[in-house]
Short mmCIF file of C-alpha atoms in Angstrom, two decimals:
data_model
loop_
_atom_site.label_atom_id
_atom_site.label_comp_id
_atom_site.label_asym_id
_atom_site.label_seq_id
_atom_site.Cartn_x
_atom_site.Cartn_y
_atom_site.Cartn_z
CA MET A 1 -12.46 -9.57 -26.67
CA LYS A 2 -11.23 -9.78 -22.87
CA PHE A 3 -11.92 -6.43 -22.42
CA PHE A 4 -15.48 -6.62 -22.49
CA TYR A 5 -15.86 -9.20 -19.74
CA ASP A 6 -13.46 -7.42 -17.79
CA ILE A 7 -16.08 -4.42 -17.61
CA LYS A 8 -18.70 -6.44 -17.08
CA ALA A 9 -16.79 -7.42 -13.85
CA ALA A 10 -16.56 -4.07 -12.59
CA TYR A 11 -20.65 -3.76 -12.72
CA ARG A 12 -20.41 -7.15 -10.81
CA ASN A 13 -18.57 -6.43 -8.39
CA ASP A 14 -18.74 -3.00 -6.97
CA PRO A 15 -22.18 -2.30 -5.12
CA ALA A 16 -21.12 1.49 -5.13
CA LEU A 17 -21.22 1.44 -8.79
CA ARG A 18 -24.14 -0.75 -9.01
CA GLY A 19 -26.17 1.28 -6.69
CA SER A 20 -25.54 4.82 -8.46
CA PRO A 21 -27.68 5.92 -11.12
CA PHE A 22 -25.01 7.17 -13.12
CA SER A 23 -23.11 3.98 -13.32
CA VAL A 24 -22.53 4.10 -16.74
CA LEU A 25 -20.93 7.52 -16.86
CA GLU A 26 -19.20 6.64 -13.44
CA ILE A 27 -17.40 3.37 -15.01
CA ILE A 28 -14.78 5.92 -16.30
CA LEU A 29 -13.55 6.46 -12.77
CA TYR A 30 -11.89 2.76 -12.06
CA GLN A 31 -8.36 3.02 -12.01
CA GLY A 32 -8.80 -0.57 -12.08
CA LEU A 33 -10.14 -0.73 -15.90
CA TYR A 34 -7.31 1.31 -17.17
CA ALA A 35 -4.84 -0.78 -15.22
CA ILE A 36 -6.44 -3.73 -17.15
CA PHE A 37 -6.52 -2.38 -20.40
CA PHE A 38 -2.88 -0.99 -20.34
CA HIS A 39 -1.63 -4.37 -18.98
CA ARG A 40 -4.00 -6.24 -22.00
CA LEU A 41 -2.46 -4.32 -24.79
CA ALA A 42 1.60 -4.31 -23.02
CA HIS A 43 1.01 -8.11 -22.62
CA TRP A 44 -0.53 -8.43 -26.36
CA LEU A 45 3.09 -6.93 -27.41
CA TRP A 46 5.22 -9.13 -24.81
CA GLN A 47 3.73 -12.28 -26.58
CA TYR A 48 5.27 -10.84 -29.94
CA LYS A 49 8.67 -10.61 -28.24
CA ILE A 50 8.71 -6.56 -28.62
CA PRO A 51 11.34 -4.94 -26.63
CA PHE A 52 11.08 -2.16 -23.90
CA ILE A 53 7.52 -1.05 -25.15
CA PRO A 54 5.75 -3.33 -22.90
CA ARG A 55 7.41 -2.43 -19.87
CA LEU A 56 7.14 1.16 -20.80
CA ILE A 57 3.15 0.48 -20.84
CA SER A 58 3.04 -0.93 -17.55
CA GLN A 59 5.08 1.49 -16.11
CA ILE A 60 3.09 4.54 -17.15
CA SER A 61 0.14 2.53 -16.34
CA ARG A 62 1.40 2.47 -12.65
CA PHE A 63 1.94 6.37 -12.41
CA LEU A 64 -1.43 6.87 -13.73
CA THR A 65 -3.44 4.54 -11.75
CA GLY A 66 -0.77 3.09 -8.78
CA ILE A 67 -1.44 -0.78 -10.00
CA GLU A 68 1.55 -2.67 -11.21
CA ILE A 69 1.45 -5.74 -13.57
CA HIS A 70 3.91 -7.07 -15.71
CA PRO A 71 3.62 -7.43 -18.82
CA GLY A 72 4.38 -11.28 -18.63
CA ALA A 73 1.45 -12.13 -16.59
CA LYS A 74 -1.07 -14.26 -17.71
CA ILE A 75 -4.81 -12.88 -16.99
CA ASP A 76 -7.65 -14.33 -18.10
CA ARG A 77 -11.28 -12.41 -19.03
CA GLY A 78 -13.66 -11.09 -16.27
CA PHE A 79 -10.69 -9.71 -14.64
CA PHE A 80 -11.32 -6.53 -11.92
CA ILE A 81 -8.78 -4.42 -9.45
CA ASP A 82 -11.03 -2.48 -7.56
CA HIS A 83 -9.30 0.64 -5.47
CA GLY A 84 -5.93 -0.64 -6.70
CA MET A 85 -3.46 1.35 -5.42
CA GLY A 86 -0.34 -0.80 -4.62
CA VAL A 87 -1.33 -3.85 -6.43
CA VAL A 88 2.17 -5.46 -7.94
CA ILE A 89 1.67 -8.69 -10.34
CA GLY A 90 4.70 -10.52 -11.15
CA GLU A 91 5.87 -11.71 -14.53
CA THR A 92 4.93 -15.42 -14.13
CA ALA A 93 1.99 -14.99 -12.28
CA GLU A 94 -1.12 -16.85 -13.38
CA ILE A 95 -4.90 -15.26 -13.24
CA GLY A 96 -7.97 -17.53 -14.07
CA GLU A 97 -11.43 -16.35 -15.04
CA ASN A 98 -13.41 -13.85 -13.25
CA VAL A 99 -10.87 -12.91 -10.45
CA LEU A 100 -11.65 -10.21 -8.25
CA ILE A 101 -8.65 -8.27 -6.28
CA TYR A 102 -8.62 -5.74 -4.26
CA HIS A 103 -5.48 -2.56 -3.76
CA GLU A 104 -2.47 -3.15 -2.31
CA VAL A 105 -2.56 -7.54 -3.27
CA THR A 106 0.56 -8.31 -4.20
CA LEU A 107 1.08 -11.82 -6.28
CA GLY A 108 5.06 -11.71 -5.64
CA GLY A 109 7.88 -13.83 -5.76
CA LEU A 110 10.28 -15.49 -2.77
CA SER A 111 13.21 -16.06 -4.64
CA LEU A 112 15.37 -14.26 -7.04
CA ASN A 113 16.00 -16.65 -9.57
CA THR A 114 14.54 -16.75 -12.90
CA GLY A 115 12.27 -18.92 -14.15
CA LYS A 116 8.26 -19.64 -12.76
CA ARG A 117 8.52 -17.60 -9.37
CA HIS A 118 5.07 -16.03 -8.72
CA PRO A 119 1.48 -17.61 -8.26
CA THR A 120 -1.27 -18.94 -10.35
CA ILE A 121 -4.84 -18.27 -9.29
CA GLY A 122 -7.75 -20.48 -10.48
CA ASN A 123 -11.48 -19.07 -11.43
CA ASN A 124 -13.58 -17.03 -9.27
CA VAL A 125 -11.00 -16.88 -6.86
CA ILE A 126 -11.52 -13.22 -4.45
CA ILE A 127 -8.38 -11.69 -2.97
CA GLY A 128 -9.02 -9.15 -0.04
CA ALA A 129 -7.05 -5.94 0.31
CA GLY A 130 -3.48 -6.05 1.27
CA ALA A 131 -3.53 -9.88 0.47
CA LYS A 132 -0.14 -10.71 -0.21
CA LEU A 133 1.08 -14.41 -2.18
CA PHE A 134 4.33 -15.05 -2.81
CA GLY A 135 5.67 -18.21 -4.84
CA PRO A 136 5.01 -20.57 -7.58
CA LEU A 137 2.18 -21.52 -5.38
CA THR A 138 -1.58 -22.31 -6.36
CA VAL A 139 -4.82 -20.91 -5.42
CA GLY A 140 -8.13 -23.44 -6.14
CA ASP A 141 -11.09 -22.24 -8.13
CA ASN A 142 -13.66 -20.31 -6.14
CA SER A 143 -11.69 -19.93 -3.11
CA GLN A 144 -11.27 -16.48 -1.15
CA ILE A 145 -8.08 -14.93 0.53
CA GLY A 146 -8.91 -12.58 3.47
CA GLY A 147 -7.70 -8.97 3.56
CA GLY A 148 -4.04 -9.01 4.93
CA ALA A 149 -3.30 -12.30 4.63
CA VAL A 150 0.16 -13.68 3.98
CA ILE A 151 0.15 -17.04 1.61
CA VAL A 152 3.11 -19.10 0.92
CA LYS A 153 1.69 -22.21 -0.04
CA ASP A 154 -1.13 -23.95 -2.03
CA VAL A 155 -4.74 -23.06 -1.20
CA PRO A 156 -7.24 -25.46 -2.16
CA PRO A 157 -10.28 -25.14 -4.40
CA ASN A 158 -13.80 -23.99 -2.81
CA SER A 159 -11.66 -22.62 0.57
CA VAL A 160 -11.37 -19.76 2.82
CA ALA A 161 -7.84 -18.62 3.68
CA VAL A 162 -6.77 -15.78 6.44
CA GLY A 163 -4.18 -14.48 8.83
CA ASN A 164 -0.51 -13.78 8.77
CA PRO A 165 0.77 -16.66 8.73
CA GLY A 166 -1.94 -17.34 6.15
CA LYS A 167 -4.64 -20.30 6.97
CA VAL A 168 -7.29 -22.40 5.61
CA VAL A 169 -10.22 -21.78 7.70
CA LYS A 170 -12.89 -22.91 5.61
CA LEU A 171 -13.23 -25.72 3.27
CA ASP A 172 -16.28 -26.43 1.42
CA GLY A 173 -18.36 -24.10 3.28
CA GLU A 174 -17.18 -25.92 6.59
CA LYS A 175 -14.85 -24.29 9.27
CA ILE A 176 -11.76 -26.09 10.31
CA MET A 177 -10.45 -26.26 13.20
CA GLU A 178 -6.53 -27.23 14.39
CA MET B 1 29.46 8.06 -5.21
CA LYS B 2 26.59 6.08 -3.71
CA PHE B 3 24.40 6.19 -6.59
CA PHE B 4 26.18 4.21 -8.66
CA TYR B 5 26.03 1.26 -6.31
CA ASP B 6 22.48 2.02 -6.01
CA ILE B 7 22.06 1.51 -9.78
CA LYS B 8 24.64 -1.94 -9.42
CA ALA B 9 21.64 -3.29 -6.90
CA ALA B 10 18.80 -2.81 -9.20
CA TYR B 11 20.51 -5.30 -11.60
CA ARG B 12 21.68 -7.70 -8.64
CA ASN B 13 18.17 -8.05 -6.99
CA ASP B 14 15.83 -7.95 -10.31
CA PRO B 15 15.29 -11.35 -11.85
CA ALA B 16 12.92 -9.82 -14.39
CA LEU B 17 15.42 -7.29 -14.99
CA ARG B 18 18.29 -9.66 -15.39
CA GLY B 19 16.41 -11.59 -17.70
CA SER B 20 15.56 -8.69 -20.18
CA PRO B 21 17.88 -8.66 -23.54
CA PHE B 22 17.16 -4.61 -23.17
CA SER B 23 18.19 -4.75 -19.45
CA VAL B 24 20.55 -1.49 -20.38
CA LEU B 25 17.56 0.70 -21.80
CA GLU B 26 14.65 -1.11 -19.19
CA ILE B 27 16.58 0.61 -16.06
CA ILE B 28 15.02 3.33 -16.66
CA LEU B 29 11.79 2.18 -15.65
CA TYR B 30 12.73 1.59 -12.31
CA GLN B 31 10.85 4.25 -10.08
CA GLY B 32 12.93 2.91 -7.11
CA LEU B 33 16.11 4.57 -8.64
CA TYR B 34 14.62 7.66 -8.93
CA ALA B 35 13.35 7.80 -5.27
CA ILE B 36 16.40 6.99 -4.21
CA PHE B 37 18.55 9.46 -6.69
CA PHE B 38 15.88 12.21 -5.33
CA HIS B 39 16.53 10.84 -1.83
CA ARG B 40 20.28 11.14 -2.13
CA LEU B 41 19.97 15.22 -3.51
CA ALA B 42 17.10 15.54 -0.42
CA HIS B 43 19.52 14.16 1.90
CA TRP B 44 22.77 16.28 0.93
CA LEU B 45 20.34 19.44 1.08
CA TRP B 46 19.27 18.49 4.73
CA GLN B 47 22.55 17.90 6.19
CA TYR B 48 23.67 21.64 5.21
CA LYS B 49 20.20 22.62 6.91
CA ILE B 50 18.38 23.88 4.15
CA PRO B 51 15.07 24.64 4.57
CA PHE B 52 12.00 23.54 2.97
CA ILE B 53 13.85 22.31 -0.35
CA PRO B 54 14.39 18.87 0.99
CA ARG B 55 10.81 17.98 1.92
CA LEU B 56 9.82 19.67 -1.37
CA ILE B 57 12.19 16.89 -2.91
CA SER B 58 10.88 13.93 -0.95
CA GLN B 59 6.93 15.28 -1.85
CA ILE B 60 8.15 15.50 -5.72
CA SER B 61 9.24 11.97 -5.13
CA ARG B 62 6.55 10.69 -3.34
CA PHE B 63 4.53 11.91 -6.54
CA LEU B 64 6.22 10.78 -8.98
CA THR B 65 7.44 7.36 -7.69
CA GLY B 66 4.59 6.21 -4.92
CA ILE B 67 7.80 6.55 -2.81
CA GLU B 68 8.08 8.80 0.35
CA ILE B 69 11.58 8.95 2.08
CA HIS B 70 11.96 11.91 4.28
CA PRO B 71 15.09 13.49 3.93
CA GLY B 72 16.40 12.96 7.30
CA ALA B 73 16.81 9.58 6.51
CA LYS B 74 20.35 8.02 6.42
CA ILE B 75 20.86 5.47 3.80
CA ASP B 76 24.10 3.65 2.75
CA ARG B 77 25.35 2.67 -0.54
CA GLY B 78 23.64 -0.31 -2.89
CA PHE B 79 19.96 0.26 -1.59
CA PHE B 80 17.31 -0.68 -4.05
CA ILE B 81 13.53 -0.76 -3.68
CA ASP B 82 11.89 -3.26 -5.76
CA HIS B 83 8.41 -2.04 -7.25
CA GLY B 84 7.94 0.48 -4.37
CA MET B 85 4.60 2.12 -4.27
CA GLY B 86 3.60 2.43 -0.77
CA VAL B 87 6.97 2.69 0.60
CA VAL B 88 7.36 5.44 3.76
CA ILE B 89 10.93 6.09 5.61
CA GLY B 90 10.73 7.94 8.47
CA GLU B 91 12.89 10.90 9.56
CA THR B 92 15.61 8.61 12.03
CA ALA B 93 15.35 5.65 10.19
CA GLU B 94 18.94 4.74 9.14
CA ILE B 95 19.95 1.75 6.83
CA GLY B 96 23.13 0.31 6.27
CA GLU B 97 24.49 -1.25 2.73
CA ASN B 98 23.32 -3.59 0.15
CA VAL B 99 19.57 -3.09 1.75
CA LEU B 100 16.80 -4.40 -0.40
CA ILE B 101 13.15 -3.64 0.23
CA TYR B 102 9.95 -4.02 -1.42
CA HIS B 103 6.91 -2.01 -2.25
CA GLU B 104 4.86 -1.44 0.97
CA VAL B 105 7.55 -1.44 3.61
CA THR B 106 7.33 0.97 6.37
CA LEU B 107 10.36 1.66 8.89
CA GLY B 108 8.09 3.94 10.79
CA GLY B 109 7.65 5.41 14.36
CA LEU B 110 5.72 4.30 17.29
CA SER B 111 5.36 7.23 19.50
CA LEU B 112 4.59 10.96 18.33
CA ASN B 113 7.40 12.41 20.49
CA THR B 114 10.56 13.74 18.48
CA GLY B 115 14.09 12.11 18.56
CA LYS B 116 15.09 8.65 17.15
CA ARG B 117 12.06 7.00 16.98
CA HIS B 118 12.37 4.76 13.51
CA PRO B 119 14.21 1.56 12.76
CA THR B 120 17.98 0.96 12.27
CA ILE B 121 18.62 -1.60 9.54
CA GLY B 122 21.85 -3.69 9.34
CA ASN B 123 23.46 -4.30 6.01
CA ASN B 124 22.60 -7.04 3.34
CA VAL B 125 18.92 -6.83 5.01
CA ILE B 126 15.95 -8.15 2.56
CA ILE B 127 12.22 -6.85 3.60
CA GLY B 128 9.59 -8.45 2.03
CA ALA B 129 6.34 -6.71 0.41
CA GLY B 130 4.15 -4.91 3.22
CA ALA B 131 6.35 -5.48 6.08
CA LYS B 132 5.76 -3.02 8.80
CA LEU B 133 8.59 -2.24 10.81
CA PHE B 134 7.76 0.22 14.25
CA GLY B 135 9.78 2.40 16.63
CA PRO B 136 13.59 2.45 17.26
CA LEU B 137 14.61 -1.08 16.92
CA THR B 138 17.48 -2.72 15.52
CA VAL B 139 17.51 -5.75 12.37
CA GLY B 140 20.80 -7.02 12.28
CA ASP B 141 23.37 -8.11 9.58
CA ASN B 142 22.02 -10.59 7.09
CA SER B 143 18.64 -10.81 8.33
CA GLN B 144 15.26 -11.26 6.16
CA ILE B 145 11.89 -10.18 7.37
CA GLY B 146 9.08 -11.49 5.69
CA GLY B 147 6.68 -9.97 3.14
CA GLY B 148 3.69 -8.58 5.75
CA ALA B 149 5.77 -9.17 9.14
CA VAL B 150 5.01 -6.87 11.85
CA ILE B 151 8.04 -5.79 14.13
CA VAL B 152 8.42 -3.73 16.93
CA LYS B 153 11.05 -5.83 18.78
CA ASP B 154 15.09 -5.88 17.53
CA VAL B 155 15.79 -8.63 15.22
CA PRO B 156 19.28 -10.66 15.80
CA PRO B 157 21.82 -10.69 13.00
CA ASN B 158 21.94 -13.62 10.18
CA SER B 159 17.97 -14.05 11.28
CA VAL B 160 14.48 -14.47 9.34
CA ALA B 161 11.54 -12.86 11.25
CA VAL B 162 7.73 -13.47 9.97
CA GLY B 163 4.27 -13.50 10.72
CA ASN B 164 1.77 -10.40 12.64
CA PRO B 165 2.99 -10.29 15.31
CA GLY B 166 6.59 -10.65 14.02
CA LYS B 167 8.59 -13.79 14.92
CA VAL B 168 12.14 -14.99 14.64
CA VAL B 169 11.49 -17.96 12.78
CA LYS B 170 15.14 -18.77 11.54
CA LEU B 171 18.46 -17.75 13.07
CA ASP B 172 21.66 -18.65 11.99
CA GLY B 173 20.00 -21.08 9.43
CA GLU B 174 18.84 -23.01 11.89
CA LYS B 175 14.73 -22.94 12.47
CA ILE B 176 13.45 -22.07 16.02
CA MET B 177 10.62 -23.87 17.88
CA GLU B 178 8.56 -21.96 20.30
CA MET C 1 -14.96 24.75 9.38
CA LYS C 2 -14.11 21.68 9.96
CA PHE C 3 -11.23 22.07 7.57
CA PHE C 4 -9.24 24.61 9.88
CA TYR C 5 -9.21 21.67 12.54
CA ASP C 6 -8.16 19.08 10.28
CA ILE C 7 -5.00 21.75 9.70
CA LYS C 8 -4.50 21.87 13.36
CA ALA C 9 -4.56 18.33 13.68
CA ALA C 10 -1.67 17.88 11.23
CA TYR C 11 0.37 19.87 13.68
CA ARG C 12 -0.63 18.22 16.24
CA ASN C 13 0.14 14.92 15.10
CA ASP C 14 3.39 14.66 13.25
CA PRO C 15 6.74 15.11 15.15
CA ALA C 16 8.67 15.91 11.94
CA LEU C 17 6.30 18.83 11.14
CA ARG C 18 6.44 20.10 14.91
CA GLY C 19 10.16 20.03 15.11
CA SER C 20 10.82 21.96 11.49
CA PRO C 21 11.31 25.50 12.07
CA PHE C 22 9.68 26.17 8.88
CA SER C 23 6.35 24.27 9.80
CA VAL C 24 4.24 27.19 8.66
CA LEU C 25 5.57 26.65 5.03
CA GLU C 26 6.09 23.02 5.11
CA ILE C 27 2.14 22.38 6.19
CA ILE C 28 1.77 22.96 2.17
CA LEU C 29 3.61 19.31 1.69
CA TYR C 30 1.20 17.60 3.64
CA GLN C 31 -0.94 15.31 1.27
CA GLY C 32 -3.02 14.02 3.94
CA LEU C 33 -4.18 17.78 4.06
CA TYR C 34 -5.15 18.05 0.27
CA ALA C 35 -7.21 14.55 0.35
CA ILE C 36 -9.35 15.67 3.77
CA PHE C 37 -9.76 19.29 1.74
CA PHE C 38 -11.08 17.33 -1.08
CA HIS C 39 -13.18 14.99 0.57
CA ARG C 40 -15.13 17.59 2.57
CA LEU C 41 -15.71 19.77 -0.81
CA ALA C 42 -17.09 16.02 -2.70
CA HIS C 43 -19.05 15.14 0.67
CA TRP C 44 -20.69 18.61 0.36
CA LEU C 45 -21.79 17.90 -3.32
CA TRP C 46 -22.60 14.53 -2.24
CA GLN C 47 -25.32 15.37 0.20
CA TYR C 48 -26.91 17.77 -2.35
CA LYS C 49 -27.03 14.64 -4.46
CA ILE C 50 -24.77 16.14 -7.03
CA PRO C 51 -24.19 13.13 -9.61
CA PHE C 52 -20.84 12.09 -10.85
CA ILE C 53 -18.82 15.12 -9.65
CA PRO C 54 -18.40 13.97 -6.46
CA ARG C 55 -16.70 10.93 -7.84
CA LEU C 56 -14.70 12.96 -9.98
CA ILE C 57 -13.30 14.91 -7.42
CA SER C 58 -12.47 12.06 -5.30
CA GLN C 59 -10.34 10.05 -8.14
CA ILE C 60 -8.67 13.29 -9.00
CA SER C 61 -7.71 13.42 -5.14
CA ARG C 62 -6.54 9.62 -5.80
CA PHE C 63 -4.63 10.85 -8.34
CA LEU C 64 -2.88 13.50 -6.33
CA THR C 65 -2.35 11.88 -2.92
CA GLY C 66 -2.49 8.47 -3.17
CA ILE C 67 -5.54 8.75 -0.84
CA GLU C 68 -9.03 7.23 -1.84
CA ILE C 69 -12.20 8.80 0.31
CA HIS C 70 -15.97 8.01 -1.22
CA PRO C 71 -17.62 10.59 -1.52
CA GLY C 72 -20.35 9.30 0.88
CA ALA C 73 -18.04 8.35 4.05
CA LYS C 74 -18.82 10.90 6.95
CA ILE C 75 -15.84 12.37 8.77
CA ASP C 76 -15.75 14.48 12.07
CA ARG C 77 -13.51 17.76 12.41
CA GLY C 78 -9.75 17.03 13.51
CA PHE C 79 -9.31 14.19 10.98
CA PHE C 80 -5.45 13.94 9.68
CA ILE C 81 -4.23 11.49 7.50
CA ASP C 82 -0.29 10.96 7.85
CA HIS C 83 1.76 9.78 4.59
CA GLY C 84 -1.34 8.49 3.06
CA MET C 85 -0.35 6.65 -0.04
CA GLY C 86 -3.09 3.29 -0.32
CA VAL C 87 -5.50 4.57 2.00
CA VAL C 88 -9.24 3.22 0.63
CA ILE C 89 -12.59 4.78 3.00
CA GLY C 90 -15.28 3.01 2.01
CA GLU C 91 -18.61 4.74 1.10
CA THR C 92 -20.93 3.85 3.92
CA ALA C 93 -17.70 4.31 6.75
CA GLU C 94 -18.22 6.85 9.47
CA ILE C 95 -15.32 8.86 11.41
CA GLY C 96 -15.33 10.78 14.80
CA GLU C 97 -13.74 13.70 15.45
CA ASN C 98 -9.61 14.02 16.01
CA VAL C 99 -9.24 11.00 14.55
CA LEU C 100 -5.62 9.94 12.72
CA ILE C 101 -4.80 7.20 10.58
CA TYR C 102 -1.59 6.92 8.77
CA HIS C 103 -0.85 5.38 4.77
CA GLU C 104 -2.48 2.14 3.41
CA VAL C 105 -5.22 1.80 6.24
CA THR C 106 -8.50 0.03 4.66
CA LEU C 107 -11.89 1.23 6.12
CA GLY C 108 -13.34 -1.50 3.74
CA GLY C 109 -16.63 -3.94 2.82
CA LEU C 110 -16.55 -7.79 3.84
CA SER C 111 -19.76 -8.22 1.49
CA LEU C 112 -20.99 -7.19 -1.85
CA ASN C 113 -24.10 -5.79 -1.04
CA THR C 114 -25.50 -2.17 -0.98
CA GLY C 115 -26.29 -1.05 2.49
CA LYS C 116 -24.18 -0.34 5.27
CA ARG C 117 -21.11 -2.30 5.16
CA HIS C 118 -17.99 -0.16 6.04
CA PRO C 119 -16.57 0.46 9.77
CA THR C 120 -17.69 3.06 12.18
CA ILE C 121 -14.78 4.87 14.07
CA GLY C 122 -15.04 6.85 17.42
CA ASN C 123 -13.57 10.11 18.74
CA ASN C 124 -10.17 10.27 19.29
CA VAL C 125 -8.62 7.23 17.71
CA ILE C 126 -5.56 6.12 15.99
CA ILE C 127 -5.29 3.28 13.47
CA GLY C 128 -1.52 2.04 12.12
CA ALA C 129 0.09 2.05 9.14
CA GLY C 130 -1.28 -0.73 6.75
CA ALA C 131 -4.35 -1.43 9.06
CA LYS C 132 -7.67 -3.29 7.64
CA LEU C 133 -10.75 -3.06 9.07
CA PHE C 134 -13.74 -4.50 7.15
CA GLY C 135 -17.40 -4.43 7.76
CA PRO C 136 -19.77 -2.66 9.45
CA LEU C 137 -18.22 -2.93 12.86
CA THR C 138 -17.33 -0.22 15.67
CA VAL C 139 -14.20 0.81 17.14
CA GLY C 140 -15.10 2.81 20.26
CA ASP C 141 -13.42 6.10 21.40
CA ASN C 142 -10.01 6.78 22.27
CA SER C 143 -8.87 3.17 21.35
CA GLN C 144 -5.72 2.49 18.73
CA ILE C 145 -5.30 0.14 15.92
CA GLY C 146 -1.85 -1.41 15.52
CA GLY C 147 0.04 -1.21 12.10
CA GLY C 148 -0.76 -4.23 10.00
CA ALA C 149 -3.86 -5.30 12.17
CA VAL C 150 -6.59 -7.13 10.20
CA ILE C 151 -9.77 -6.21 12.40
CA VAL C 152 -13.53 -7.92 11.37
CA LYS C 153 -14.99 -7.13 14.96
CA ASP C 154 -16.10 -4.68 16.90
CA VAL C 155 -13.60 -2.71 19.24
CA PRO C 156 -14.45 -1.28 22.47
CA PRO C 157 -13.51 1.97 23.75
CA ASN C 158 -10.32 2.95 25.11
CA SER C 159 -8.49 -0.21 24.29
CA VAL C 160 -5.30 -1.46 21.96
CA ALA C 161 -5.91 -4.20 18.99
CA VAL C 162 -3.22 -5.67 17.32
CA GLY C 163 -2.44 -8.58 15.17
CA ASN C 164 -3.56 -10.53 12.10
CA PRO C 165 -5.97 -12.01 13.19
CA GLY C 166 -6.50 -8.52 15.03
CA LYS C 167 -7.14 -9.25 18.63
CA VAL C 168 -7.94 -6.47 21.70
CA VAL C 169 -4.33 -6.77 23.97
CA LYS C 170 -4.98 -4.12 25.91
CA LEU C 171 -8.37 -2.74 27.83
CA ASP C 172 -8.58 0.68 30.07
CA GLY C 173 -4.65 0.79 30.32
CA GLU C 174 -4.18 -2.96 31.42
CA LYS C 175 -3.09 -5.94 29.29
CA ILE C 176 -5.06 -8.84 28.27
CA MET C 177 -4.50 -12.36 28.40
CA GLU C 178 -5.93 -15.25 26.50
#
């Protein structure tokens, strides 16, 4: 059950929650968890080609949480969205295990054609607040995208990318000069 | 009737909608359309100098859709806002025909004086997610502003501007070097 | 009473409000004021170590206003948030007197450790729409952070910082070259 791992991810990834003596109760205040729960339901219906209802669930979730995930997006277990307001995840996005994203992250498209047009995110990736990733690019396992970065090309595994336009500034723990 | 063209713009601009066999029904899920509808109403009342009600409509729309458009903003037909959460359009902004903007776009001001202080956007312009345009600048017809770009100067027609600080990187289809 | 100064700050900082003949009525439409009011209440309870309720108030406020302020954040009087959708202010953030911030501003953390991990903002600071400040940095009195700027280092007093990565471009009214 993927959602169990999503709840565990919330505890792992939020210091304000971990530091609280009432964290068992406070977990119900996490909008990101509701958004993921709604998405798991919407995506399940989507897979069986149920019409309209998945998109309706997605939009109800957007109204309640400020997070918009298209029902078609494939998201593996242990996914956590912190704060979450303004997050948009497109129809053909794919997200690996134990990924952590913050508010205002966009996994968006660059063209108005149909077909694969949204990013593929590896395992254990962290994407900072306000980062925008556009197009069918790949972010490798264990990489980090800095807050506010704008990424339109592939990001290799074990790297750090920041800035606008976005650049890889660290790879395998070593700084990269231009 | 401008709003008829706004609905057509939604079909033209969203591949997820065009690809859906239930697009006639799904159109009711588009928050951007509600925001534009509320704005057309608020702006109509604003023109007759009705007090308070236009701003109230604008704030109800913001609560329902996450999109905040000041009733004073002048927006031509065929306008579409995709996703839309976090969009802010200022009082003296002007927007041409068939403009497409994404979530978290700001058409904002640079000063706290009254008077014209927000951008003027030409026809057929596309503004990517998270782009911020500040001040009484002009974006020419058919231009594109990249996602996350921060623009404080005029952008010529038929060009592409990206980055922060924002730069024109393409003009009339040709790349521009620095 | 801090909240009285917050209301005065709204009039001082929004030209659209100042320009309106119905500004006494329109003040009730300002989401930023509600968010600050909720925060003042939540922070008061937080100081007495009341469990759960402060965070619940914070999340109700987020649902109603799109603005998320952790109850632990210390905010001095005369604070105003304009538009506000997507604002996130972290648990250990500290904000001086007469600070003005816009929508989608983040005062966030860089690490997942507990302890001081969010910015400290001086008096009379203005932070533009979409700016992201990460880590336990300090922004000096009277400084301005440009819209969309990404800041991870200290910003001196009386300066202007813009861009991504963010740079100080003005200090004491003089332009800085690189």
